[in-house]
Short mmCIF file of C-alpha atoms and ligand atoms in Angstrom, two decimals:
data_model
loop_
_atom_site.label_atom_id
_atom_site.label_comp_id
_atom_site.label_asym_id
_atom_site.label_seq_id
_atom_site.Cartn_x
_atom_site.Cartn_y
_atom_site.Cartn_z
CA UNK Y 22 -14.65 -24.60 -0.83
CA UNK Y 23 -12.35 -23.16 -3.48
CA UNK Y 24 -11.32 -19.63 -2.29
CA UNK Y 25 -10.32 -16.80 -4.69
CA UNK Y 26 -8.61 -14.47 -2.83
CA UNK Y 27 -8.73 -11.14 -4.10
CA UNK Y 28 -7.68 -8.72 -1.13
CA UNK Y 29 -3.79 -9.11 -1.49
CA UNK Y 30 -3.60 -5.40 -0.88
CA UNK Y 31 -4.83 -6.42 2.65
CA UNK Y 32 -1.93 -8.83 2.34
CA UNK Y 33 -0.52 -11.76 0.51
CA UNK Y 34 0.44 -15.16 0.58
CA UNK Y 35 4.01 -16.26 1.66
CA UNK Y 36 5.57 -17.75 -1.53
CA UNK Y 37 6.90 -21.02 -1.46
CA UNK Y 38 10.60 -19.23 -2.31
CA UNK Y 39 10.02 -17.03 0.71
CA UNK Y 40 9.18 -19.72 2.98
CA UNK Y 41 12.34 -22.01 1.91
CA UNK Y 42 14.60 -19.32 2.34
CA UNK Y 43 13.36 -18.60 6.04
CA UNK Y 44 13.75 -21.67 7.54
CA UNK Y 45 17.28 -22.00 8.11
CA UNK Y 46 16.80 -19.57 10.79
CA UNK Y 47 14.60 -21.23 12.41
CA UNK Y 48 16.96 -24.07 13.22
CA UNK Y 49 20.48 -24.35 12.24
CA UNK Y 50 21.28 -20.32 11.57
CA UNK Y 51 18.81 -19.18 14.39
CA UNK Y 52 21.87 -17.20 15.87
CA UNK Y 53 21.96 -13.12 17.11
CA UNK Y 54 23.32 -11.31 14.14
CA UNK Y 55 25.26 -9.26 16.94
CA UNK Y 56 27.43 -12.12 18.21
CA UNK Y 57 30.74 -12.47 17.01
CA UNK Y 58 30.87 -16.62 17.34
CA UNK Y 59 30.25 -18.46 13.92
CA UNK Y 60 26.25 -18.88 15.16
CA UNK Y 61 25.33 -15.18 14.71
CA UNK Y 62 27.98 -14.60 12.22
CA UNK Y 63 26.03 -16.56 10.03
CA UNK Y 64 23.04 -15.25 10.35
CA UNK Y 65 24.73 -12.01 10.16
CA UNK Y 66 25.56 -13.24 6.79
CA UNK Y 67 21.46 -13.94 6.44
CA UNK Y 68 20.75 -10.13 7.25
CA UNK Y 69 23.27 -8.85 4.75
CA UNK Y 70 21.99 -10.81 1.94
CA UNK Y 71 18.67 -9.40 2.74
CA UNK Y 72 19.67 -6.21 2.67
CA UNK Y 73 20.96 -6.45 -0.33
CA UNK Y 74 18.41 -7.42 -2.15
CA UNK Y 75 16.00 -4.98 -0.49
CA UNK Y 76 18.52 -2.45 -1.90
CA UNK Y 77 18.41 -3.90 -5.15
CA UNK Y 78 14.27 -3.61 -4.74
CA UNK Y 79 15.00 0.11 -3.85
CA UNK Y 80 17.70 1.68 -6.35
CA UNK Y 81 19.34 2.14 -3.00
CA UNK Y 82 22.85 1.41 -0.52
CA UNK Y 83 22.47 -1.34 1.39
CA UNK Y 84 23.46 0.98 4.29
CA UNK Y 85 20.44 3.08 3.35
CA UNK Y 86 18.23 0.32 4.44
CA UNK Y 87 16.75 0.12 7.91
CA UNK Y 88 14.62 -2.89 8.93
CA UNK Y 89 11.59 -2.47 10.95
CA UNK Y 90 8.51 -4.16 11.88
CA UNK Y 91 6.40 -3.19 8.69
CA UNK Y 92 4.49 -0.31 7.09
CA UNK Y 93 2.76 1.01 10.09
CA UNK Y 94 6.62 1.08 11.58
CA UNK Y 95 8.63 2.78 8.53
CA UNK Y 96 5.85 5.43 8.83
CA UNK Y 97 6.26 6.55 12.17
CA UNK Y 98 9.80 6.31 12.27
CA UNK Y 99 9.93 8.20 9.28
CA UNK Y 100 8.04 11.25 10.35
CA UNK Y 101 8.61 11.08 13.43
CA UNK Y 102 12.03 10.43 12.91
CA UNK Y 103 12.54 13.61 10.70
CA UNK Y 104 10.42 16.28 12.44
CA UNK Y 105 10.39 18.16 15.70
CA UNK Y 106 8.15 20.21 17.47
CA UNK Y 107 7.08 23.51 15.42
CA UNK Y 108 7.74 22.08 11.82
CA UNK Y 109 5.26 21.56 9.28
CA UNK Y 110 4.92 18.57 7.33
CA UNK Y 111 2.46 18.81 3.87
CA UNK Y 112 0.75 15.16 3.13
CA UNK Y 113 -2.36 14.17 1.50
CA UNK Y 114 -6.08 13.56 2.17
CA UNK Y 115 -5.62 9.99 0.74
CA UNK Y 116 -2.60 8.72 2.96
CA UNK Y 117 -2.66 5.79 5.21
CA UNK Y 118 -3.76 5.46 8.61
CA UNK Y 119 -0.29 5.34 9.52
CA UNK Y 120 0.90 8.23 8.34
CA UNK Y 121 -2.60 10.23 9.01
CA UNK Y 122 -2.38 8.70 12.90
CA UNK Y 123 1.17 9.51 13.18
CA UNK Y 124 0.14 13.40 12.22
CA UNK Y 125 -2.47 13.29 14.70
CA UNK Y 126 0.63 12.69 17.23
CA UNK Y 127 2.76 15.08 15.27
CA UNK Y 128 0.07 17.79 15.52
CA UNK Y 129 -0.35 16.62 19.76
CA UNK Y 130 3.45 17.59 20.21
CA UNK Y 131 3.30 21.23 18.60
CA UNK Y 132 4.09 20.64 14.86
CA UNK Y 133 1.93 21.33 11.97
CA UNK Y 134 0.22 19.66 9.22
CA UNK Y 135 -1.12 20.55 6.01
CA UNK Y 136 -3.47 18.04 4.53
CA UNK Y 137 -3.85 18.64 0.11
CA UNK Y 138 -6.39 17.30 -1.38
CA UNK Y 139 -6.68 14.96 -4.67
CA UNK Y 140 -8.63 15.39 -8.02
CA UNK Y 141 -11.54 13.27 -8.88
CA UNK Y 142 -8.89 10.54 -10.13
CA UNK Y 143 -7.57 10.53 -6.58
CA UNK Y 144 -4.30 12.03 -7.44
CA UNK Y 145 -2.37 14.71 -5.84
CA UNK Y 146 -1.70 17.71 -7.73
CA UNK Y 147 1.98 18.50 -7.39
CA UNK Y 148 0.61 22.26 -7.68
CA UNK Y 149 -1.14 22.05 -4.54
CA UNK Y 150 1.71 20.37 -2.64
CA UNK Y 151 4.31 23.58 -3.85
CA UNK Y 152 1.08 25.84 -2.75
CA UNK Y 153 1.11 24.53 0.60
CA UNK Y 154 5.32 25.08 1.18
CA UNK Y 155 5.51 27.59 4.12
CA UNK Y 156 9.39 28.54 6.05
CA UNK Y 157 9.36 25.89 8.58
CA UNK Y 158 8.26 23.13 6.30
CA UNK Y 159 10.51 20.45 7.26
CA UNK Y 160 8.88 17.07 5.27
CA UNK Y 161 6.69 16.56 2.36
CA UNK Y 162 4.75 13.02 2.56
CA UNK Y 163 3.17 11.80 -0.16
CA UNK Y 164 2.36 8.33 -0.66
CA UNK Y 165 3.24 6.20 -3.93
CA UNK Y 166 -0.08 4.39 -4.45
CA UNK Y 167 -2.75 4.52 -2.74
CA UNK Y 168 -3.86 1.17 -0.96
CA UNK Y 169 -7.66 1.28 -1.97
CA UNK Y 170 -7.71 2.50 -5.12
CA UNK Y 171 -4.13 1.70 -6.52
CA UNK Y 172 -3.76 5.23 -8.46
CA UNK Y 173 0.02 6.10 -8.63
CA UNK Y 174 0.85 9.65 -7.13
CA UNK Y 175 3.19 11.96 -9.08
CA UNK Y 176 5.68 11.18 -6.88
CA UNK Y 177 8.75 12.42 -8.89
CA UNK Y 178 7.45 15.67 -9.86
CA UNK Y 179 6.58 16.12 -5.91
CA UNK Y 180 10.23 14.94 -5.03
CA UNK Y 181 11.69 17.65 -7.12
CA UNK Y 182 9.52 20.19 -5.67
CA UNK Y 183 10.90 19.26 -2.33
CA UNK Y 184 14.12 19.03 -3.59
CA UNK Y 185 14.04 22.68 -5.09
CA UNK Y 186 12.41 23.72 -1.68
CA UNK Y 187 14.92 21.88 0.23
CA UNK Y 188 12.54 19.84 2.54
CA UNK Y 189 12.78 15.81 3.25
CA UNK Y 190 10.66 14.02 1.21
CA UNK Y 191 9.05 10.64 2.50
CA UNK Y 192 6.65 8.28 0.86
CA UNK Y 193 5.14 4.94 1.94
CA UNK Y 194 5.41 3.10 -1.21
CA UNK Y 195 3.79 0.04 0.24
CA UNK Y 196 1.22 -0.87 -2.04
CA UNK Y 197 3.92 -0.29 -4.99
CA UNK Y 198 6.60 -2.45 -4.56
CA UNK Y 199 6.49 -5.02 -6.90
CA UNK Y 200 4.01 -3.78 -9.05
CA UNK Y 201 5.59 -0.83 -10.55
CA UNK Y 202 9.78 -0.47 -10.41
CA UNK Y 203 10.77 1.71 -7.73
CA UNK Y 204 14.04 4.26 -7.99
CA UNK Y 205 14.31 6.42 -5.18
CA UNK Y 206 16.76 7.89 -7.39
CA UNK Y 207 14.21 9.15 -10.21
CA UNK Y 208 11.52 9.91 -6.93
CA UNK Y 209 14.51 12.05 -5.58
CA UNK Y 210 12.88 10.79 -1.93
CA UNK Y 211 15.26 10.94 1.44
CA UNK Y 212 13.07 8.01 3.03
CA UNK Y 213 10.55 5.22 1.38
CA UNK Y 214 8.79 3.12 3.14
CA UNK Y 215 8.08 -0.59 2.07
CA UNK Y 216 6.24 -3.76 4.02
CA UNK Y 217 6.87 -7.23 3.37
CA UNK Y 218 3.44 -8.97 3.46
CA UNK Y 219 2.24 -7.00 0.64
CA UNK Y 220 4.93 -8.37 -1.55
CA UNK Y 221 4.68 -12.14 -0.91
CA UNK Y 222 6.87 -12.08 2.50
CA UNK Y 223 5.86 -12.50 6.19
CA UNK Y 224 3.78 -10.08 8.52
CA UNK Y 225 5.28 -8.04 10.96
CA UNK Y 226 8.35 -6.97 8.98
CA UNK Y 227 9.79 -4.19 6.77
CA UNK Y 228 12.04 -1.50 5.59
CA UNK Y 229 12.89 2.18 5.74
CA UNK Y 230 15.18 3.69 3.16
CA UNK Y 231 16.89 6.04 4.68
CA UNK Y 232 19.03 8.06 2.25
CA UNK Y 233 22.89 8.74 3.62
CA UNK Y 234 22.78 12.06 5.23
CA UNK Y 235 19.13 12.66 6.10
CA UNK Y 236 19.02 12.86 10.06
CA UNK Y 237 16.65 10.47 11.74
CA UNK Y 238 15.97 9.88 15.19
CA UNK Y 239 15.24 6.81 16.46
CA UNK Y 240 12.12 6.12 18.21
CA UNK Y 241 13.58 3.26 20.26
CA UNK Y 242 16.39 3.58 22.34
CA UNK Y 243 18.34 0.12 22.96
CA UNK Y 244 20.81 -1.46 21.31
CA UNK Y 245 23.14 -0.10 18.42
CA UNK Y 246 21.06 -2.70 15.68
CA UNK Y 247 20.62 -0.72 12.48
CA UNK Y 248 23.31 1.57 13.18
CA UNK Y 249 21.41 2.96 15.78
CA UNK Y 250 18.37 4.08 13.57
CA UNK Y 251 15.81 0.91 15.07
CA UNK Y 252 17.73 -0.68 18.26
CA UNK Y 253 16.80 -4.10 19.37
CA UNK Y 254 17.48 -7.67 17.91
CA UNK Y 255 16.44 -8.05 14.39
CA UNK Y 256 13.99 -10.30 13.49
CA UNK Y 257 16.16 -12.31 11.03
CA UNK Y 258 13.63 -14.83 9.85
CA UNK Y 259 11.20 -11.94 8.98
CA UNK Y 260 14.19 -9.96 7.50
CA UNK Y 261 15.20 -13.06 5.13
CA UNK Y 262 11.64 -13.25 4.30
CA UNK Y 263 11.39 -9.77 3.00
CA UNK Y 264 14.88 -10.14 1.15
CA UNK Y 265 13.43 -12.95 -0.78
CA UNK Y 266 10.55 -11.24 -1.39
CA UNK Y 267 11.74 -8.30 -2.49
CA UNK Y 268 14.49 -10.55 -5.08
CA UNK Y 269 10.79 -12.08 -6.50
CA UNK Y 270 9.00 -8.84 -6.57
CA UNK Y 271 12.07 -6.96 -8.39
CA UNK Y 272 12.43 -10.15 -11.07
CA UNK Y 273 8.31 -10.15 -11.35
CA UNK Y 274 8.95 -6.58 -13.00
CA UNK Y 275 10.13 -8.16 -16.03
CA UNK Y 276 9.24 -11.75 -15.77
CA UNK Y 277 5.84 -10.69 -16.69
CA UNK Y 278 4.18 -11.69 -13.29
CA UNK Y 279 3.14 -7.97 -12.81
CA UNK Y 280 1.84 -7.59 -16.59
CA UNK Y 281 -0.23 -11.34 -15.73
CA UNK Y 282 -1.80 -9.47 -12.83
CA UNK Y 283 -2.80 -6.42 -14.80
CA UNK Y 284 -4.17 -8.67 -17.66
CA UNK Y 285 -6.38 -10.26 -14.53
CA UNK Y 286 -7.55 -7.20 -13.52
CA UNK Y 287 -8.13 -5.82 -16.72
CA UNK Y 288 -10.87 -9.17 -17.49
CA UNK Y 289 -12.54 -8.55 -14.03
CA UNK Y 290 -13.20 -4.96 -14.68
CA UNK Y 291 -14.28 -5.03 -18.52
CA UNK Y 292 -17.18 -7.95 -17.25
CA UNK Y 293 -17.84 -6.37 -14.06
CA UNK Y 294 -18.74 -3.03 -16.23
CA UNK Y 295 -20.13 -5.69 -19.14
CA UNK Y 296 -22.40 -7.71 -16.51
CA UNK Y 297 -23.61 -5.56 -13.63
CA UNK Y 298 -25.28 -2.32 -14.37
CA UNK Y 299 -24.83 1.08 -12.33
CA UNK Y 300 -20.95 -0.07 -11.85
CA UNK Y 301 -17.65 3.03 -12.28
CA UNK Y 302 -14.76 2.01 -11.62
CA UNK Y 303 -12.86 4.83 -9.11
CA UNK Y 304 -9.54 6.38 -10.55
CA UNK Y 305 -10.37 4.35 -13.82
CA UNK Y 306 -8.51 7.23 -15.85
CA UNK Y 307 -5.04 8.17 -13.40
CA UNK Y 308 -2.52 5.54 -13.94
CA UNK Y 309 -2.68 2.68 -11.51
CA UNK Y 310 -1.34 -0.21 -9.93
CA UNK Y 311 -1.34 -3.01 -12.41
CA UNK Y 312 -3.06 -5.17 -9.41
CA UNK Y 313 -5.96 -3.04 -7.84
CA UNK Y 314 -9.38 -2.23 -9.22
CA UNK Y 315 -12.00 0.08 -6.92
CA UNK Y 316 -15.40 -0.62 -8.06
CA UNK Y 317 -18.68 0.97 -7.28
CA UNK Y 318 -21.28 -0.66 -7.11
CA UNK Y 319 -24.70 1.85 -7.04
CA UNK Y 320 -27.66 1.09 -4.66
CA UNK Y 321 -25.42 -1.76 -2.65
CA UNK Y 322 -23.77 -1.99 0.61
CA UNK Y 323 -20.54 -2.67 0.36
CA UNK Y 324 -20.23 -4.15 3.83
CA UNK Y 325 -23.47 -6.42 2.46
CA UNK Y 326 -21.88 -7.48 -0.73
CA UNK Y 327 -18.11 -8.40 0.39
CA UNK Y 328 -20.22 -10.93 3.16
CA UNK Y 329 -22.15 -12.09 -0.08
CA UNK Y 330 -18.88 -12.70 -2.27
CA UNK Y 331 -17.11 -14.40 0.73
CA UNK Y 332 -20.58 -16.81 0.73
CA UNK Y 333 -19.51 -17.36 -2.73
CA UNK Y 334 -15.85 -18.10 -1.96
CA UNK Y 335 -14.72 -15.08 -3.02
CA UNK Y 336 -12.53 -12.58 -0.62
CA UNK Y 337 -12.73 -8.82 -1.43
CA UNK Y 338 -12.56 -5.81 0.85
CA UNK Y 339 -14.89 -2.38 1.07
CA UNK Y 340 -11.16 -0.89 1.74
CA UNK Y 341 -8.03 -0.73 3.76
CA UNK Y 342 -8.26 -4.00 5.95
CA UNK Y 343 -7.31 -1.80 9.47
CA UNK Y 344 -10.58 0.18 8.59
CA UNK Y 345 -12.29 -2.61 8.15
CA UNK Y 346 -15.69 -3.21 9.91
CA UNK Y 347 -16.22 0.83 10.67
CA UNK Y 348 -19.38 2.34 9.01
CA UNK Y 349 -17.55 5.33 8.32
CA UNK Y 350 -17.54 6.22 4.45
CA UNK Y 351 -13.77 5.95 3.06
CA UNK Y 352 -11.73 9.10 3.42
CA UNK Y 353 -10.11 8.29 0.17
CA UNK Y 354 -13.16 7.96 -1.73
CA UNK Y 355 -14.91 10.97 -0.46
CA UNK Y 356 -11.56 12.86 -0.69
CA UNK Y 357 -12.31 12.23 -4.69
CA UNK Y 358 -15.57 13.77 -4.93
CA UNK Y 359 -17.73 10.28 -4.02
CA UNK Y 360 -20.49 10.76 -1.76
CA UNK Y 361 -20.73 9.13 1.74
CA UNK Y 362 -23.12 6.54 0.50
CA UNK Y 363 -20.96 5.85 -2.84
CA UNK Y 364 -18.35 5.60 -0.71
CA UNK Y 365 -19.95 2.39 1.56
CA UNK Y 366 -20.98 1.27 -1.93
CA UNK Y 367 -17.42 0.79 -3.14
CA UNK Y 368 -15.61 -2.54 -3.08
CA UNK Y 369 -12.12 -3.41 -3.94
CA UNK Y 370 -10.15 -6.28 -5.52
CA UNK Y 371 -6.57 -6.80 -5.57
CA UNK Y 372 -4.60 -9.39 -7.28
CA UNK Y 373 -1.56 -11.63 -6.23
CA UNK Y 374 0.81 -13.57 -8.04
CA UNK Y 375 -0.60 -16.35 -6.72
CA UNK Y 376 -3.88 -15.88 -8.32
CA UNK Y 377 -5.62 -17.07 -11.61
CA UNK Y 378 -7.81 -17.38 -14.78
CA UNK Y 379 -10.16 -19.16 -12.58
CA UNK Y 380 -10.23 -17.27 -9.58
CA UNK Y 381 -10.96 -13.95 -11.91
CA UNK Y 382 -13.58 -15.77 -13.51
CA UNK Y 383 -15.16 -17.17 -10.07
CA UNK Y 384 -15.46 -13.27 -8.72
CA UNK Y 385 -16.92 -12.94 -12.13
CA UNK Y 386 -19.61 -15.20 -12.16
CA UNK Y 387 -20.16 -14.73 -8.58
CA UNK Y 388 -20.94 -10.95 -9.02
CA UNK Y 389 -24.08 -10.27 -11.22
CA UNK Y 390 -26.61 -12.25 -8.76
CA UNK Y 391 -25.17 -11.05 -5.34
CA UNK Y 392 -25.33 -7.59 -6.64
CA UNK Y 393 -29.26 -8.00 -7.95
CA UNK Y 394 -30.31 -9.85 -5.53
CA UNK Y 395 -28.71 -6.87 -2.75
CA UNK Y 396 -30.20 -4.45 -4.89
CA UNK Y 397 -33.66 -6.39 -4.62
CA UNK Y 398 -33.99 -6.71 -1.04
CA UNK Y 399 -32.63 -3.01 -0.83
CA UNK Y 400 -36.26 -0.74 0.03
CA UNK Y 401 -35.09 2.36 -1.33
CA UNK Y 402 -33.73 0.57 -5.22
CA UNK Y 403 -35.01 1.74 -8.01
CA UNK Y 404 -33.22 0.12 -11.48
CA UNK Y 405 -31.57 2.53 -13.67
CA UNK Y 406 -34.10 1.23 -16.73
CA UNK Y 407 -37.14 1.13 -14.89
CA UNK Y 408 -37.11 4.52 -13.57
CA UNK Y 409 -36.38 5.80 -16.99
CA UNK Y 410 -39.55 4.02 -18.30
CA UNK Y 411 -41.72 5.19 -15.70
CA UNK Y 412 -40.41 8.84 -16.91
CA UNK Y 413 -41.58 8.05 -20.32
C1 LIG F 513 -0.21 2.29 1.99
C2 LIG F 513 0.03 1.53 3.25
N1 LIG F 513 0.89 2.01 4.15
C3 LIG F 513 1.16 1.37 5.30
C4 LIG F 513 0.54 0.19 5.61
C5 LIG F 513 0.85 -0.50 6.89
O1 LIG F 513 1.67 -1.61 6.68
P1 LIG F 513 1.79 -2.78 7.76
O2 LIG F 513 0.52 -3.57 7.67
O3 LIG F 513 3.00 -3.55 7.33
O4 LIG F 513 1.99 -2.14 9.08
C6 LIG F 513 -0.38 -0.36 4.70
C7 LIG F 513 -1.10 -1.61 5.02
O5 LIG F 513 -2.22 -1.81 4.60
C8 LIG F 513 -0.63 0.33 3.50
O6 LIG F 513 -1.49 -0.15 2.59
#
C-alpha cells in the first residue's frame, strides 16, 4: 500500500544527500576523529565540515557547536549544564518532555522552576516570562516551536528580556530548523538546541549551540571530545548526517522547499475545514511552522481516528510521538484553553520534503468517511445540524 506519511514532526526520512554523504564513514573514513594517523585525521576532517555547516544552520562559530545524541540530549545538557542547586529557571507549560522531565530532576536536586502559561494561540506571552524573573533566576527556557502544534514562540522578544535581566537563555528549537531561518544572533539565546531526524538526518544525533563564554558543565565525564563539553567518541557517521542535513535544511529556506510544504499544508487544512464538519484548527491565528497543522476533530477519538487513517495508508499522530499511546489529554492543548476531551480529539499532521500533491490529497480523501463513520459508531454523537433541528 501507498503510504503518506504525515508525522515528520515525529521524524523524517533520511534524504538520499544525507545518506551519500554518510557512507564514507562507514568504510574507508571510519577512523577516531581523535587519532593523529591519516585514518582519524580524515574523519576529523568529516567532523569539521559538519560543524560547519551546522554553524552555518545556526548563525553561529563552529566552536559554538557541541554534538550530542539528539534533542532529548541538547536539553539536558543544556539545563542541566547551566544551573545548580537553588537557581530558578522560568519555562513554559507547552515545552517538551525533555525539558519538562529534566525540571522534574532540576526541581529533585533543590532548584526551582516556574512554569508560564500560553494564550489560547498557544503562545507565550513575553509579559509573563519578565513577570516570573525573581534574584536567583539563572535560565529562561523557552522553546522555538512547539512540536504539536507548530506555533512559533516570541523567542526574540524573550531573549532580550533575558538579556536585559542578565539570565542564560536556552531554547530547543527542534521542530524549527529548517522550516523557519534560525539566528541565534537576532534570538540573542546563549544555547539552542537542534536534532537531526527532524531535519532529514539520522536518529540518535544532534547539536547544542553553546555561545563562547556561557559556562556549561558537562554531564559526562570522559574524554576531552567537544572540548570537554560532551566527552566520549563522536559518532561521526551521525555527525556527517546532521551536517548534510542541516546544508539541505538551510538551502530549503530559499529554494522554496519550505514555502512547497506550507502550500501542502495550507490545501489539507482549507478541505479538512471544507469537508468535515465540527473541525478548528489549534493555533490557526499565532504564526506557525510552515509544516504542522493541529486539527480538532469534535465528537472523535483521536487515538480511534489516527488507527483509522493508518487503515487508509495514511500516518498521522494525536501528538508528540514519546507520548504516544498514553490516554492522558495533551498538556499543550489543555495548556491553551482545550478541554480534556478536545484534547484526545485532536490530531496532527506534519509535512516533509519528501512529501506530495498526492499524499495531501490521499489524507484528504481519506478523512471525511473515517471521521463520520467514528462519529456514527460514537453513543454519545449528536451532529451539529441535527441537534439544531430538533431545537427548532
Ligand atoms: C521540541 C522537541 N524537543 C526535543 C525533542 C527530542 O528530540 P530527540 O528525539 O532527538 O531526542 C523533540 C522530539 O520530538 C521535540 O519535538
Amino acid at each position: 500500500m501507498v503510504i503518506s506519511y504525515l508525522d515528520n514532526n515525529s521524524t523524517t526520512p533520511v534524504l538520499p544527500e544525507v545518506l551519500e554523504a554518510m557512507l564514507p564513514c562507514f568504510s574507508e573514513s571510519f577512523g577516531n576523529p581523535s587519532s593523529i594517523h591519516g585514518c582519524g585525521r580524515r574523519a576529523l576532517a568529516y567532523l569539521k565540515h559538519a560543524r560547519e555547516q551546522v554553524a552555518s544552520l545556526l548563525d553561529c562559530l563552529p566552536t559554538e557547536v557541541v554534538f550530542t545524541s539528539g534533542g532529548t540530549e541538547g536539553d539536558n545538557l543544556a539545563l542541566k549544564g547551566v544551573m545548580n542547586p537553588g537557581d530558578h529557571i522560568i519555562i513554559s507549560a507547552i515545552e517538551h518532555s525533555a525539558i519538562l522531565n529534566t525540571c522534574k530532576w532540576l526541581e529533585h536536586i533543590g532548584c526551582e522552576v516556574t512554569k508560564v502559561g500560553v494564550n489560547g494561540n498557544g503562545q507565550v506571552e513575553p509579559e509573563s516570562v519578565r513577570r516570573a524573573l525573581r534574584k536567583n533566576t539563572c535560565l529562561i527556557s523557552i522553546m522555538m516551536a512547539n512540536n504539536e502544534t507548530g506555533v512559533l514562540q516570541p523567542v526574540e522578544e524573550i531573549g532580550r528580556i533575558a538579556s536585559e535581566a542578565d539570565v542564560w537563555f536556552h531554547t530547543d528549537a527542534v521542530q524549527a530548523a529548517g522550516k523557519v531561518p534560525i539566528s541565534v544572533h537576532s534570538i540573542g539565546c546563549d544555547l539552542l538546541t537542534i536534532s537531526a531526524h527532524k531535519i532529514h538526518g539520522p536518529q540518535g544525533v544532534g547539536a547544542l549551540f553553546v555561545r563562547r563564554g556561557t559556562p556549561l558543565h558537562s554531564q559526562l565525564h570522559g574524554g576531552h571530545q567537544e572540548r570537554g563539553r560532551r566527552p566520549g567518541t563522536e559518532n561521526v557517521p551521525g555527525i556527517v548526517g546532521l551536517g548534510q542535513a542541516s546544508e539541505v535544511a538551510r538551502e530549503g529556506l530559499s529554494d522554496g522547499a519550505a514555502e512547497r510544504m506550507g502550500m501542502l499544508r495550507d490545501r489539507l487544512e482549507a478541505a479538512i475545514l471544507r469537508l468535515v464538519p465540527e473541525t478548528r484548527i489549534n493555533g490557526k491565528d499565532a504564526p506557525r511552522v510552515p509544516n504542522t497543522s493541529n486539527i480538532l476533530f469534535e465528537h472523535v477519538g483521536g487515538d480511534a481516528l489516527v488507527l483509522a487513517l493508518d487503515e487508509l495508508g495514511v500516518a498521522a499522530s494525536r501528538g508528540a510521538a514519546c507520548t504516544a499511546g498514553e490516554a492522558d489529554p495533551s498538556s499543550v492543548l489543555m495548556a491553551m484553553g482545550l478541554t480534556g476531551e478536545q484534547s484526545r480529539s485532536s490530531l496532527r499532521f506534519s509535512i516533509g520534503k519528501q512529501n506530495t500533491v498526492e499524499d495531501i490529497d490521499r489524507a484528504i480523501s481519506a478523512l471525511p468517511d473515517a471521521v463520520r463513520r467514528l462519529r456514527e459508531a460514537s453513543p454519545f454523537y449528536r451532529p451539529a445540524a441535527s441537534m439544531a433541528k430538533g431545537r427548532e
